[in-house]
mmCIF file of C-alpha atoms and ligand atoms in Angstrom:
data_model
loop_
_atom_site.group_PDB
_atom_site.id
_atom_site.type_symbol
_atom_site.label_atom_id
_atom_site.label_comp_id
_atom_site.label_asym_id
_atom_site.label_seq_id
_atom_site.Cartn_x
_atom_site.Cartn_y
_atom_site.Cartn_z
ATOM 1 C CA MET A 1378 0.000 0.000 0.000
ATOM 2 C CA ALA A 1379 1.429 3.350 -1.002
ATOM 3 C CA VAL A 1380 1.398 5.913 1.782
ATOM 4 C CA SER A 1381 1.605 9.544 0.886
ATOM 5 C CA THR A 1382 4.411 11.449 2.581
ATOM 6 C CA THR A 1383 1.978 14.280 3.236
ATOM 7 C CA ASP A 1384 -0.311 11.911 5.129
ATOM 8 C CA LEU A 1385 -1.228 13.685 8.341
ATOM 9 C CA THR A 1386 -2.945 10.866 10.180
ATOM 10 C CA PRO A 1387 -2.652 11.992 13.802
ATOM 11 C CA ILE A 1388 0.119 10.315 15.749
ATOM 12 C CA PRO A 1389 -1.350 9.408 19.133
ATOM 13 C CA PHE A 1390 0.561 9.963 22.334
ATOM 14 C CA HIS A 1391 0.203 6.314 23.049
ATOM 15 C CA ARG A 1392 -0.854 3.059 21.437
ATOM 16 C CA PRO A 1393 -0.917 -0.106 23.573
ATOM 17 C CA HIS A 1394 1.185 -2.857 22.038
ATOM 18 C CA VAL A 1395 -0.666 -6.069 21.163
ATOM 19 C CA ALA A 1396 1.713 -8.958 21.759
ATOM 20 C CA GLU A 1397 1.997 -11.890 19.369
ATOM 21 C CA ASN A 1398 -0.064 -14.403 21.354
ATOM 22 C CA GLN A 1399 -2.216 -11.989 23.306
ATOM 23 C CA LEU A 1400 -5.520 -12.718 21.582
ATOM 24 C CA ALA A 1401 -4.838 -16.458 21.304
ATOM 25 C CA TYR A 1402 -4.190 -16.729 25.046
ATOM 26 C CA VAL A 1403 -7.325 -14.723 25.880
ATOM 27 C CA THR A 1404 -9.367 -17.063 23.691
ATOM 28 C CA GLU A 1405 -7.742 -20.037 25.381
ATOM 29 C CA ALA A 1406 -8.536 -18.663 28.840
ATOM 30 C CA MET A 1407 -12.152 -17.940 27.906
ATOM 31 C CA HIS A 1408 -12.755 -21.415 26.549
ATOM 32 C CA SER A 1409 -10.868 -23.197 29.324
ATOM 33 C CA GLY A 1410 -13.757 -22.875 31.765
ATOM 34 C CA TRP A 1411 -11.478 -21.037 34.202
ATOM 35 C CA THR A 1412 -11.845 -17.273 33.961
ATOM 36 C CA SER A 1413 -11.476 -16.217 37.612
ATOM 37 C CA GLY A 1414 -8.104 -15.933 39.342
ATOM 38 C CA TYR A 1415 -5.454 -18.524 40.314
ATOM 39 C CA GLY A 1416 -5.606 -20.383 36.984
ATOM 40 C CA PRO A 1417 -2.675 -21.455 34.814
ATOM 41 C CA PHE A 1418 -2.240 -17.991 33.271
ATOM 42 C CA ASN A 1419 -1.980 -16.356 36.712
ATOM 43 C CA GLU A 1420 0.661 -18.946 37.624
ATOM 44 C CA LYS A 1421 2.592 -18.434 34.414
ATOM 45 C CA ALA A 1422 2.435 -14.638 34.464
ATOM 46 C CA THR A 1423 3.729 -14.661 38.044
ATOM 47 C CA ARG A 1424 6.595 -16.972 37.099
ATOM 48 C CA LEU A 1425 7.552 -14.867 34.064
ATOM 49 C CA LEU A 1426 7.423 -11.733 36.164
ATOM 50 C CA ARG A 1427 9.776 -13.234 38.716
ATOM 51 C CA GLU A 1428 12.133 -14.190 35.887
ATOM 52 C CA VAL A 1429 12.108 -10.698 34.375
ATOM 53 C CA THR A 1430 12.548 -8.915 37.735
ATOM 54 C CA GLY A 1431 14.608 -11.441 39.670
ATOM 55 C CA ALA A 1432 12.123 -10.981 42.529
ATOM 56 C CA ARG A 1433 11.902 -13.695 45.174
ATOM 57 C CA HIS A 1434 8.112 -13.277 45.397
ATOM 58 C CA ALA A 1435 5.535 -11.655 43.147
ATOM 59 C CA VAL A 1436 1.758 -11.385 43.412
ATOM 60 C CA LEU A 1437 -0.430 -10.068 40.632
ATOM 61 C CA SER A 1438 -3.006 -7.387 41.220
ATOM 62 C CA THR A 1439 -5.648 -5.613 39.171
ATOM 63 C CA SER A 1440 -3.773 -2.308 38.684
ATOM 64 C CA GLY A 1441 -0.718 -0.392 39.808
ATOM 65 C CA THR A 1442 -3.018 1.476 42.153
ATOM 66 C CA THR A 1443 -4.387 -1.663 43.805
ATOM 67 C CA ALA A 1444 -0.828 -3.045 43.947
ATOM 68 C CA LEU A 1445 0.090 0.008 46.043
ATOM 69 C CA ASP A 1446 -3.066 -0.410 48.137
ATOM 70 C CA LEU A 1447 -2.221 -4.072 48.705
ATOM 71 C CA LEU A 1448 1.361 -3.231 49.581
ATOM 72 C CA ALA A 1449 0.205 -0.611 52.100
ATOM 73 C CA LEU A 1450 -2.235 -3.101 53.676
ATOM 74 C CA VAL A 1451 0.617 -5.594 54.038
ATOM 75 C CA PHE A 1452 2.994 -2.944 55.392
ATOM 76 C CA ASP A 1453 0.335 -1.984 57.923
ATOM 77 C CA PRO A 1454 1.246 1.526 59.102
ATOM 78 C CA ARG A 1455 -0.500 2.786 62.219
ATOM 79 C CA PRO A 1456 -2.720 5.836 61.880
ATOM 80 C CA GLY A 1457 -0.535 8.930 61.991
ATOM 81 C CA ASP A 1458 2.600 7.129 60.822
ATOM 82 C CA GLU A 1459 4.458 9.030 58.132
ATOM 83 C CA VAL A 1460 5.713 7.880 54.759
ATOM 84 C CA ILE A 1461 8.065 10.012 52.703
ATOM 85 C CA VAL A 1462 6.701 10.387 49.167
ATOM 86 C CA PRO A 1463 7.910 12.539 46.275
ATOM 87 C CA SER A 1464 5.542 15.369 45.415
ATOM 88 C CA TYR A 1465 6.120 14.789 41.729
ATOM 89 C CA THR A 1466 4.366 11.452 41.171
ATOM 90 C CA PHE A 1467 1.017 9.888 40.409
ATOM 91 C CA VAL A 1468 -1.680 10.188 43.105
ATOM 92 C CA SER A 1469 -1.706 6.450 43.845
ATOM 93 C CA SER A 1470 1.798 6.641 45.382
ATOM 94 C CA ALA A 1471 0.264 8.721 48.191
ATOM 95 C CA ASN A 1472 -3.365 7.548 48.252
ATOM 96 C CA ALA A 1473 -2.412 4.044 49.367
ATOM 97 C CA TRP A 1474 -1.021 5.429 52.646
ATOM 98 C CA VAL A 1475 -3.851 7.877 53.216
ATOM 99 C CA LEU A 1476 -6.329 4.990 52.929
ATOM 100 C CA ARG A 1477 -4.519 3.378 55.881
ATOM 101 C CA GLY A 1478 -4.641 6.562 57.967
ATOM 102 C CA ALA A 1479 -0.948 7.247 57.406
ATOM 103 C CA VAL A 1480 0.403 10.668 56.398
ATOM 104 C CA PRO A 1481 2.358 11.193 53.187
ATOM 105 C CA VAL A 1482 5.176 13.680 53.721
ATOM 106 C CA PHE A 1483 5.965 15.320 50.407
ATOM 107 C CA VAL A 1484 9.575 15.866 49.452
ATOM 108 C CA ASP A 1485 10.831 17.714 46.390
ATOM 109 C CA CYS A 1486 12.581 16.135 43.420
ATOM 110 C CA ARG A 1487 15.923 16.626 41.714
ATOM 111 C CA PRO A 1488 15.831 18.970 38.721
ATOM 112 C CA ASP A 1489 17.942 16.592 36.577
ATOM 113 C CA THR A 1490 16.254 13.169 36.995
ATOM 114 C CA LEU A 1491 12.941 14.414 38.487
ATOM 115 C CA ASN A 1492 13.432 11.738 41.166
ATOM 116 C CA LEU A 1493 13.026 12.132 44.937
ATOM 117 C CA ASP A 1494 15.908 14.408 46.000
ATOM 118 C CA GLU A 1495 17.960 12.202 48.298
ATOM 119 C CA GLU A 1496 19.599 15.302 49.820
ATOM 120 C CA LEU A 1497 16.204 16.438 51.160
ATOM 121 C CA VAL A 1498 15.033 13.144 52.633
ATOM 122 C CA GLU A 1499 16.713 13.357 56.002
ATOM 123 C CA ALA A 1500 15.188 16.734 56.901
ATOM 124 C CA ALA A 1501 11.724 15.216 56.373
ATOM 125 C CA ILE A 1502 12.218 12.337 58.837
ATOM 126 C CA THR A 1503 10.459 12.538 62.207
ATOM 127 C CA ASP A 1504 9.895 9.995 64.970
ATOM 128 C CA ARG A 1505 6.677 8.994 63.179
ATOM 129 C CA THR A 1506 8.371 8.148 59.862
ATOM 130 C CA ARG A 1507 8.077 4.480 58.870
ATOM 131 C CA ALA A 1508 9.075 4.302 55.225
ATOM 132 C CA ILE A 1509 10.572 6.057 52.227
ATOM 133 C CA LEU A 1510 8.635 5.510 49.009
ATOM 134 C CA VAL A 1511 10.696 6.056 45.874
ATOM 135 C CA VAL A 1512 9.408 6.430 42.318
ATOM 136 C CA HIS A 1513 11.999 5.767 39.617
ATOM 137 C CA TYR A 1514 10.744 8.444 37.275
ATOM 138 C CA ALA A 1515 10.847 7.355 33.621
ATOM 139 C CA GLY A 1516 12.485 4.168 34.906
ATOM 140 C CA ILE A 1517 15.670 6.115 35.691
ATOM 141 C CA ALA A 1518 16.731 4.979 39.144
ATOM 142 C CA CYS A 1519 16.670 7.095 42.262
ATOM 143 C CA GLU A 1520 20.012 7.417 44.070
ATOM 144 C CA MET A 1521 19.471 4.105 45.850
ATOM 145 C CA ASP A 1522 22.883 3.858 47.582
ATOM 146 C CA LYS A 1523 22.225 7.051 49.474
ATOM 147 C CA ILE A 1524 18.498 6.393 50.077
ATOM 148 C CA THR A 1525 19.157 2.859 51.358
ATOM 149 C CA GLU A 1526 21.867 4.193 53.649
ATOM 150 C CA ILE A 1527 19.528 6.843 55.108
ATOM 151 C CA ALA A 1528 16.732 4.284 55.547
ATOM 152 C CA GLU A 1529 19.032 1.847 57.346
ATOM 153 C CA ARG A 1530 20.424 4.534 59.616
ATOM 154 C CA HIS A 1531 16.911 5.598 60.669
ATOM 155 C CA GLY A 1532 15.361 2.107 60.732
ATOM 156 C CA LEU A 1533 12.937 2.856 57.875
ATOM 157 C CA ALA A 1534 11.598 0.601 55.150
ATOM 158 C CA VAL A 1535 12.267 1.415 51.508
ATOM 159 C CA ILE A 1536 9.291 0.878 49.215
ATOM 160 C CA GLU A 1537 9.387 1.281 45.444
ATOM 161 C CA ASP A 1538 6.618 2.524 43.229
ATOM 162 C CA ASN A 1539 8.221 0.934 40.194
ATOM 163 C CA ALA A 1540 5.354 1.640 37.796
ATOM 164 C CA HIS A 1541 7.832 3.129 35.283
ATOM 165 C CA GLY A 1542 10.827 0.950 35.951
ATOM 166 C CA LEU A 1543 10.177 -2.635 34.876
ATOM 167 C CA GLY A 1544 13.395 -3.655 33.091
ATOM 168 C CA GLY A 1545 15.460 -0.816 34.570
ATOM 169 C CA PHE A 1546 18.632 -1.218 36.625
ATOM 170 C CA TYR A 1547 20.679 0.653 39.196
ATOM 171 C CA ARG A 1548 24.294 -0.546 39.393
ATOM 172 C CA ASP A 1549 23.344 -3.892 37.791
ATOM 173 C CA ARG A 1550 20.499 -4.507 40.222
ATOM 174 C CA PRO A 1551 16.941 -4.544 38.846
ATOM 175 C CA LEU A 1552 14.609 -1.763 39.945
ATOM 176 C CA GLY A 1553 11.956 -3.190 42.213
ATOM 177 C CA SER A 1554 14.546 -5.247 44.128
ATOM 178 C CA PHE A 1555 15.791 -2.536 46.511
ATOM 179 C CA GLY A 1556 12.875 -2.233 48.861
ATOM 180 C CA ALA A 1557 10.884 -4.523 51.124
ATOM 181 C CA MET A 1558 8.142 -4.263 48.494
ATOM 182 C CA ALA A 1559 7.699 -2.774 45.040
ATOM 183 C CA ALA A 1560 4.587 -2.044 42.993
ATOM 184 C CA LEU A 1561 4.360 -2.489 39.218
ATOM 185 C CA SER A 1562 1.682 -1.257 36.831
ATOM 186 C CA PHE A 1563 0.502 -2.948 33.643
ATOM 187 C CA HIS A 1564 -1.780 -0.093 32.674
ATOM 188 C CA ALA A 1565 -2.262 0.433 28.927
ATOM 189 C CA THR A 1566 0.360 3.215 28.944
ATOM 190 C CA LYS A 1567 3.110 1.149 30.581
ATOM 191 C CA ASN A 1568 5.778 -0.924 28.780
ATOM 192 C CA VAL A 1569 4.044 -4.213 29.613
ATOM 193 C CA GLN A 1570 0.295 -3.797 29.561
ATOM 194 C CA CYS A 1571 -2.947 -5.732 29.923
ATOM 195 C CA GLY A 1572 -5.215 -2.668 29.963
ATOM 196 C CA GLU A 1573 -5.440 -2.536 33.746
ATOM 197 C CA GLY A 1574 -3.107 -4.643 35.830
ATOM 198 C CA GLY A 1575 -0.379 -4.566 38.434
ATOM 199 C CA ALA A 1576 1.811 -6.583 40.753
ATOM 200 C CA VAL A 1577 3.682 -6.415 44.019
ATOM 201 C CA LEU A 1578 7.233 -7.735 44.288
ATOM 202 C CA LEU A 1579 8.311 -8.823 47.761
ATOM 203 C CA ALA A 1580 11.655 -9.728 49.235
ATOM 204 C CA GLU A 1581 10.510 -11.662 52.317
ATOM 205 C CA SER A 1582 8.402 -14.835 52.482
ATOM 206 C CA GLU A 1583 6.486 -13.601 55.509
ATOM 207 C CA LEU A 1584 5.285 -10.489 53.670
ATOM 208 C CA ALA A 1585 4.532 -12.521 50.541
ATOM 209 C CA GLU A 1586 2.327 -14.896 52.545
ATOM 210 C CA ARG A 1587 0.470 -11.966 54.043
ATOM 211 C CA ALA A 1588 0.039 -10.427 50.569
ATOM 212 C CA GLU A 1589 -1.545 -13.682 49.332
ATOM 213 C CA ILE A 1590 -4.068 -13.494 52.159
ATOM 214 C CA VAL A 1591 -4.795 -9.777 51.905
ATOM 215 C CA ARG A 1592 -5.420 -9.941 48.159
ATOM 216 C CA GLU A 1593 -7.864 -12.834 48.682
ATOM 217 C CA LYS A 1594 -10.310 -10.922 50.927
ATOM 218 C CA GLY A 1595 -8.286 -11.709 54.025
ATOM 219 C CA THR A 1596 -8.775 -15.464 53.642
ATOM 220 C CA ASN A 1597 -6.300 -18.323 53.363
ATOM 221 C CA ARG A 1598 -7.960 -19.513 50.164
ATOM 222 C CA LYS A 1599 -4.618 -19.852 48.387
ATOM 223 C CA GLN A 1600 -3.501 -22.411 50.979
ATOM 224 C CA PHE A 1601 -6.809 -24.204 50.454
ATOM 225 C CA PHE A 1602 -6.135 -24.383 46.698
ATOM 226 C CA ARG A 1603 -2.713 -25.826 47.435
ATOM 227 C CA GLY A 1604 -4.289 -28.469 49.675
ATOM 228 C CA GLN A 1605 -2.513 -27.063 52.739
ATOM 229 C CA VAL A 1606 -5.765 -26.538 54.701
ATOM 230 C CA ASP A 1607 -9.140 -28.346 54.624
ATOM 231 C CA MET A 1608 -11.249 -25.226 54.402
ATOM 232 C CA TYR A 1609 -10.458 -21.585 53.969
ATOM 233 C CA ARG A 1610 -11.348 -18.983 56.558
ATOM 234 C CA TRP A 1611 -11.232 -15.303 57.278
ATOM 235 C CA VAL A 1612 -7.825 -14.793 58.891
ATOM 236 C CA ASP A 1613 -6.808 -11.150 58.250
ATOM 237 C CA ILE A 1614 -8.073 -7.919 56.747
ATOM 238 C CA GLY A 1615 -8.179 -7.874 52.971
ATOM 239 C CA SER A 1616 -9.936 -7.110 49.753
ATOM 240 C CA ALA A 1617 -10.181 -8.432 46.174
ATOM 241 C CA PHE A 1618 -7.016 -7.800 44.187
ATOM 242 C CA VAL A 1619 -6.598 -11.069 42.241
ATOM 243 C CA PRO A 1620 -6.796 -10.518 38.460
ATOM 244 C CA SER A 1621 -8.933 -12.730 36.253
ATOM 245 C CA GLU A 1622 -7.364 -15.261 33.905
ATOM 246 C CA ILE A 1623 -8.401 -13.037 30.989
ATOM 247 C CA LEU A 1624 -6.035 -10.322 32.221
ATOM 248 C CA ALA A 1625 -3.306 -12.736 33.251
ATOM 249 C CA ALA A 1626 -3.421 -14.375 29.799
ATOM 250 C CA GLN A 1627 -2.618 -11.017 28.233
ATOM 251 C CA LEU A 1628 0.216 -10.484 30.670
ATOM 252 C CA VAL A 1629 1.756 -13.830 29.753
ATOM 253 C CA ALA A 1630 1.789 -12.855 26.073
ATOM 254 C CA GLN A 1631 3.227 -9.427 26.906
ATOM 255 C CA LEU A 1632 5.955 -10.789 29.171
ATOM 256 C CA GLU A 1633 6.903 -13.385 26.552
ATOM 257 C CA SER A 1634 7.368 -10.451 24.134
ATOM 258 C CA PHE A 1635 9.187 -8.282 26.674
ATOM 259 C CA ASP A 1636 12.566 -8.295 24.881
ATOM 260 C CA LYS A 1637 10.957 -7.351 21.576
ATOM 261 C CA ILE A 1638 8.905 -4.582 23.191
ATOM 262 C CA GLN A 1639 11.975 -3.214 24.929
ATOM 263 C CA PHE A 1640 14.120 -3.364 21.792
ATOM 264 C CA ARG A 1641 11.597 -1.207 19.937
ATOM 265 C CA ARG A 1642 11.052 1.236 22.795
ATOM 266 C CA HIS A 1643 14.799 1.772 23.203
ATOM 267 C CA SER A 1644 15.115 2.443 19.510
ATOM 268 C CA VAL A 1645 12.396 5.123 19.705
ATOM 269 C CA TRP A 1646 13.915 6.628 22.865
ATOM 270 C CA ARG A 1647 17.356 6.859 21.229
ATOM 271 C CA GLY A 1648 15.782 8.267 18.079
ATOM 272 C CA TYR A 1649 14.416 11.194 20.088
ATOM 273 C CA HIS A 1650 17.519 11.663 22.190
ATOM 274 C CA GLU A 1651 19.786 11.892 19.151
ATOM 275 C CA GLY A 1652 17.321 13.540 16.804
ATOM 276 C CA LEU A 1653 16.479 16.358 19.223
ATOM 277 C CA ALA A 1654 19.938 17.014 20.733
ATOM 278 C CA ASP A 1655 21.001 19.952 18.544
ATOM 279 C CA TRP A 1656 17.577 21.589 18.572
ATOM 280 C CA ALA A 1657 17.339 21.272 22.357
ATOM 281 C CA ASP A 1658 20.815 22.769 22.899
ATOM 282 C CA ASP A 1659 20.058 25.588 20.555
ATOM 283 C CA GLN A 1660 16.659 26.387 22.104
ATOM 284 C CA GLY A 1661 17.583 26.020 25.767
ATOM 285 C CA VAL A 1662 15.379 22.943 26.193
ATOM 286 C CA SER A 1663 16.565 20.078 28.391
ATOM 287 C CA ARG A 1664 16.288 16.379 27.696
ATOM 288 C CA PRO A 1665 16.240 13.411 30.120
ATOM 289 C CA VAL A 1666 19.412 12.898 32.169
ATOM 290 C CA VAL A 1667 20.533 9.319 32.803
ATOM 291 C CA PRO A 1668 23.127 9.280 35.606
ATOM 292 C CA GLU A 1669 26.090 6.911 35.552
ATOM 293 C CA GLY A 1670 25.089 3.459 36.808
ATOM 294 C CA CYS A 1671 21.443 3.727 35.690
ATOM 295 C CA ALA A 1672 20.025 1.623 32.856
ATOM 296 C CA HIS A 1673 16.500 2.751 32.070
ATOM 297 C CA PRO A 1674 13.718 0.787 30.315
ATOM 298 C CA ALA A 1675 12.734 3.510 27.788
ATOM 299 C CA HIS A 1676 9.422 4.096 29.514
ATOM 300 C CA LEU A 1677 8.893 7.716 28.525
ATOM 301 C CA TYR A 1678 10.573 10.601 26.721
ATOM 302 C CA TYR A 1679 10.121 14.166 27.820
ATOM 303 C CA LEU A 1680 11.385 17.652 27.032
ATOM 304 C CA MET A 1681 11.684 20.417 29.619
ATOM 305 C CA LEU A 1682 10.811 23.822 28.186
ATOM 306 C CA PRO A 1683 12.032 27.090 29.756
ATOM 307 C CA ASP A 1684 8.533 28.076 30.939
ATOM 308 C CA MET A 1685 4.859 27.157 30.853
ATOM 309 C CA ALA A 1686 3.995 29.494 27.957
ATOM 310 C CA ASN A 1687 6.497 27.701 25.722
ATOM 311 C CA ARG A 1688 5.288 24.308 26.924
ATOM 312 C CA GLN A 1689 1.704 25.149 25.981
ATOM 313 C CA ALA A 1690 2.829 26.659 22.679
ATOM 314 C CA LEU A 1691 4.869 23.566 21.787
ATOM 315 C CA ILE A 1692 1.917 21.252 22.527
ATOM 316 C CA ALA A 1693 -0.314 23.426 20.301
ATOM 317 C CA HIS A 1694 2.393 23.540 17.591
ATOM 318 C CA LEU A 1695 2.616 19.721 17.635
ATOM 319 C CA LYS A 1696 -1.153 19.335 17.584
ATOM 320 C CA GLU A 1697 -1.362 21.438 14.415
ATOM 321 C CA ARG A 1698 1.092 18.999 12.874
ATOM 322 C CA GLY A 1699 -0.919 15.957 13.900
ATOM 323 C CA VAL A 1700 1.221 14.988 16.887
ATOM 324 C CA GLN A 1701 -0.392 14.400 20.247
ATOM 325 C CA ALA A 1702 1.903 15.374 23.128
ATOM 326 C CA ILE A 1703 0.921 15.623 26.785
ATOM 327 C CA PHE A 1704 2.241 16.573 30.205
ATOM 328 C CA HIS A 1705 1.570 15.049 33.600
ATOM 329 C CA TYR A 1706 1.710 15.103 37.374
ATOM 330 C CA SER A 1707 0.224 18.010 39.120
ATOM 331 C CA PRO A 1708 2.445 18.143 42.246
ATOM 332 C CA LEU A 1709 0.797 16.332 45.148
ATOM 333 C CA HIS A 1710 1.905 18.634 47.974
ATOM 334 C CA SER A 1711 -0.164 21.546 46.625
ATOM 335 C CA SER A 1712 -3.141 19.490 45.406
ATOM 336 C CA PRO A 1713 -6.388 19.723 47.434
ATOM 337 C CA ALA A 1714 -6.165 16.172 48.812
ATOM 338 C CA GLY A 1715 -2.405 16.423 49.319
ATOM 339 C CA MET A 1716 -2.903 19.478 51.537
ATOM 340 C CA ARG A 1717 -5.752 17.826 53.414
ATOM 341 C CA TYR A 1718 -4.117 14.457 54.069
ATOM 342 C CA GLY A 1719 -0.399 15.092 53.761
ATOM 343 C CA ARG A 1720 2.342 17.345 54.985
ATOM 344 C CA THR A 1721 5.049 19.106 53.021
ATOM 345 C CA ALA A 1722 8.669 18.709 54.077
ATOM 346 C CA PRO A 1723 10.584 21.819 55.180
ATOM 347 C CA GLY A 1724 11.543 23.985 52.209
ATOM 348 C CA GLY A 1725 8.493 23.045 50.142
ATOM 349 C CA CYS A 1726 8.660 21.546 46.662
ATOM 350 C CA PRO A 1727 9.667 24.371 44.302
ATOM 351 C CA VAL A 1728 11.339 22.046 41.780
ATOM 352 C CA SER A 1729 8.198 19.895 41.470
ATOM 353 C CA GLU A 1730 6.116 23.039 40.865
ATOM 354 C CA SER A 1731 8.498 24.252 38.217
ATOM 355 C CA ILE A 1732 8.935 21.021 36.223
ATOM 356 C CA ALA A 1733 5.202 20.275 36.300
ATOM 357 C CA ASP A 1734 4.674 23.556 34.418
ATOM 358 C CA ARG A 1735 7.361 23.013 31.828
ATOM 359 C CA MET A 1736 7.263 19.354 30.782
ATOM 360 C CA VAL A 1737 6.139 17.873 27.465
ATOM 361 C CA ARG A 1738 5.976 14.120 26.884
ATOM 362 C CA LEU A 1739 6.364 12.849 23.324
ATOM 363 C CA PRO A 1740 4.677 9.794 21.776
ATOM 364 C CA LEU A 1741 6.621 6.666 22.726
ATOM 365 C CA TYR A 1742 5.319 3.186 22.019
ATOM 366 C CA SER A 1743 6.788 0.055 20.502
ATOM 367 C CA ASP A 1744 4.723 0.315 17.319
ATOM 368 C CA LEU A 1745 5.776 3.899 16.543
ATOM 369 C CA ASP A 1746 7.531 3.410 13.214
ATOM 370 C CA GLU A 1747 10.522 5.370 11.966
ATOM 371 C CA ARG A 1748 8.522 7.416 9.504
ATOM 372 C CA ASP A 1749 6.091 8.601 12.187
ATOM 373 C CA GLN A 1750 8.923 9.281 14.585
ATOM 374 C CA GLU A 1751 10.587 11.379 11.894
ATOM 375 C CA ARG A 1752 7.343 13.370 11.691
ATOM 376 C CA VAL A 1753 7.374 13.951 15.457
ATOM 377 C CA ILE A 1754 11.015 15.059 15.369
ATOM 378 C CA ASP A 1755 10.382 17.413 12.416
ATOM 379 C CA ALA A 1756 7.364 18.869 14.202
ATOM 380 C CA VAL A 1757 9.367 19.492 17.398
ATOM 381 C CA THR A 1758 12.420 20.944 15.666
ATOM 382 C CA SER A 1759 10.285 23.368 13.664
ATOM 383 C CA TYR A 1760 9.271 24.993 16.965
ATOM 384 C CA ARG A 1761 11.189 28.046 18.157
ATOM 385 C CA VAL A 1762 11.328 28.902 21.851
ATOM 386 C CA THR A 1763 10.203 32.481 22.423
HETATM 387 C C1 LIG B 1358 0.802 4.307 36.306
HETATM 388 C C2 LIG B 1358 1.276 4.652 37.662
HETATM 389 C C3 LIG B 1358 0.614 4.217 38.822
HETATM 390 C C4 LIG B 1358 -0.745 3.573 38.825
HETATM 391 O O1 LIG B 1358 -0.882 2.496 38.010
HETATM 392 P P1 LIG B 1358 -2.349 2.091 37.465
HETATM 393 O O2 LIG B 1358 -2.070 0.736 36.899
HETATM 394 O O3 LIG B 1358 -2.703 3.107 36.425
HETATM 395 O O4 LIG B 1358 -3.282 2.070 38.597
HETATM 396 C C5 LIG B 1358 1.191 4.486 40.057
HETATM 397 N N1 LIG B 1358 2.338 5.166 40.156
HETATM 398 C C6 LIG B 1358 2.984 5.630 39.073
HETATM 399 C C7 LIG B 1358 4.267 6.355 39.260
HETATM 400 C C8 LIG B 1358 2.470 5.408 37.796
HETATM 401 O O5 LIG B 1358 3.098 5.890 36.730
#
């Protein structure tokens, strides 16, 4: 089929990848007579996930948000306990704690990686602090040596919201393996997706056993399935987090295609990084910074404009050229619920405020072909910062 070079079919910000066997596995699950949880696809997806992440334990959940909720239920903070959370993240990183009566304490991020600023963590610690939650923004690792050292010195847990970081590394160690627990998201916009899905990775067997109970309405049903108990009973608090086989089947197909997905995403990421370097230098725009020792999973690509007016103008400029670009994360510390339920660390979060106003995210998905990426790059580089 001949495609005109003037074709201006809009390029979406995102297009969920459909993995090779995704539909076949869904069909198989539907016809197998086993569509609820705990079936063969749940087992297989969990095994593949442990292989990809190197995690000792993994439990699937129905979203990244419910993975964080599950993790917070397992962690069990007392009301009034504090958890250090970056201001610049998705609401679910903080909501999970608020639902348990704990208080998120918002700390600012670094201007280069947009990650929790490790230099500001210590000033936010009080005698109520229980944990430090890190978000590896764009899958580029937080400064884990320093954060782990601070946590150990103060007797705090490290917890990872690793929604961006599946496949990323910090000094040869996979992201999601630094904390007591880590949450993953398989939302449609993430590298591995089943529409809505998530998982918790856990380092200790005791926590993993509790997670199995909490995600099954507080019952020991999993032990019943394994033949370890004669009947299952209500043994703890809990809710319903187990994904259906239909979702798990999609995850299996996605995880089997993980290397292919990642290969394509890295190629797109590099395409932007190289293709936009001169323009960015010339226009005073900054690009993602990947510190030494960090290997990222090409989750997202962003540009940081000098101010909000230029950010808005660039998005409009791209839209006119059929390219959908977006921005995200309204800082949590100054959001209505953040102010009601959380506390802001001394010094406030000026960097989070500033980057939230200036960021543009470009289309990045494994099926973005070279020709379309060329169109995005041409559209960006025809913009002049004013
Ligand atoms: C996507 C995301 C979540 C939530 O995941 P869902 O699967 O959409 O519920 C949580 N935290 C971060 C940092 C995310 O990017």
